[in-house]
């Protein structure tokens, strides 16, 4: 039995993470920025802690360290991008306290910057990426509408803007305000979003990928109805990307698939996807394999993933 701290247990991946850890006999401590009475999974962990918001970075990190020491935590599994950003910047403070179950420092720095991710993958020529307009192209207005503006470190579609041709002046005005900042500009591509859960053990070079088309999604990009499918070419591409980015543990990749079935890589989120339970239901235990990567074990291969249509629904609980 290991003692494992899972952060942000109000997030969409928390339920399957907690259930799997319990099924494997582990002691689970949960944290969230909201009080216990607001968080359903707070009743499903051995101990729950309300913690500061991550934008209070010093307070947040110090509180996690206090909890790790108090609870004798062996592993920390962060579930959101902003927590991973904070923990990545404070890795040294967790040395000799607990193991952070997330990819390496440089990998996270690249994955949390969409421009750096695209540059890395273009240089290694492992997949199609969506073009990024240069400053010169933006200034000369040599772009093709619609144009998407997105934060380089964005998450859950926050801050994304789509400009049509009749909004060219608004685009230029916005570009002039954020030029050289934290936004990138790309042509808008129509198609299905494909999410791929990927786990790679960098020590053994084992890698597994499970893909799904997101048929219905929330506005912030969470899949509600999906089609899990097998495609050996796509799976191999994801394994190549995971190698190029030096992934360790479980992450998720997003692609957009056009009508002619061209697939453009969009981003890597260096954490469990909100829909990782879809992949678990389809036949592969990404949670256990993720933990094995950091516990020194081999992950399960090959993957026995079955094609399915899977949907989720919301359910009500009395929690207080």
Short mmCIF file of C-alpha atoms in Angstrom, two decimals, residues 30 43 57 63 73 81 95 118 126 129 142 146 152-153 165 174 188 192 211 219 234 251 253 265 285-286 305:
data_model
loop_
_atom_site.label_atom_id
_atom_site.label_comp_id
_atom_site.label_asym_id
_atom_site.label_seq_id
_atom_site.Cartn_x
_atom_site.Cartn_y
_atom_site.Cartn_z
CA UNK A 30 -7.47 14.41 -1.78
CA UNK A 43 -16.23 11.66 0.59
CA UNK A 57 1.68 29.83 -5.59
CA UNK A 63 0.40 23.68 2.02
CA UNK A 73 2.73 10.81 1.29
CA UNK A 81 -2.42 22.11 -15.80
CA UNK A 95 12.83 16.08 -3.03
CA UNK A 118 4.79 22.78 -32.45
CA UNK A 126 6.77 13.20 -36.54
CA UNK A 129 1.00 20.49 -37.05
CA UNK A 142 -1.25 37.81 -45.22
CA UNK A 146 -11.00 32.39 -40.15
CA UNK A 152 0.26 29.62 -25.74
CA UNK A 153 -0.34 28.11 -22.30
CA UNK A 165 -12.85 38.04 -42.46
CA UNK A 174 -6.06 42.41 -30.72
CA UNK A 188 -8.97 27.78 -38.33
CA UNK A 192 -13.57 16.40 -35.37
CA UNK A 211 -7.77 7.29 -29.33
CA UNK A 219 -17.77 24.45 -24.39
CA UNK A 234 -2.35 7.17 -35.42
CA UNK A 251 -0.63 12.59 -20.88
CA UNK A 253 -2.75 14.60 -27.11
CA UNK A 265 -1.66 17.78 -33.92
CA UNK A 285 -5.79 0.95 -17.16
CA UNK A 286 -3.95 4.23 -17.71
CA UNK A 305 -8.42 -1.70 -26.26
#
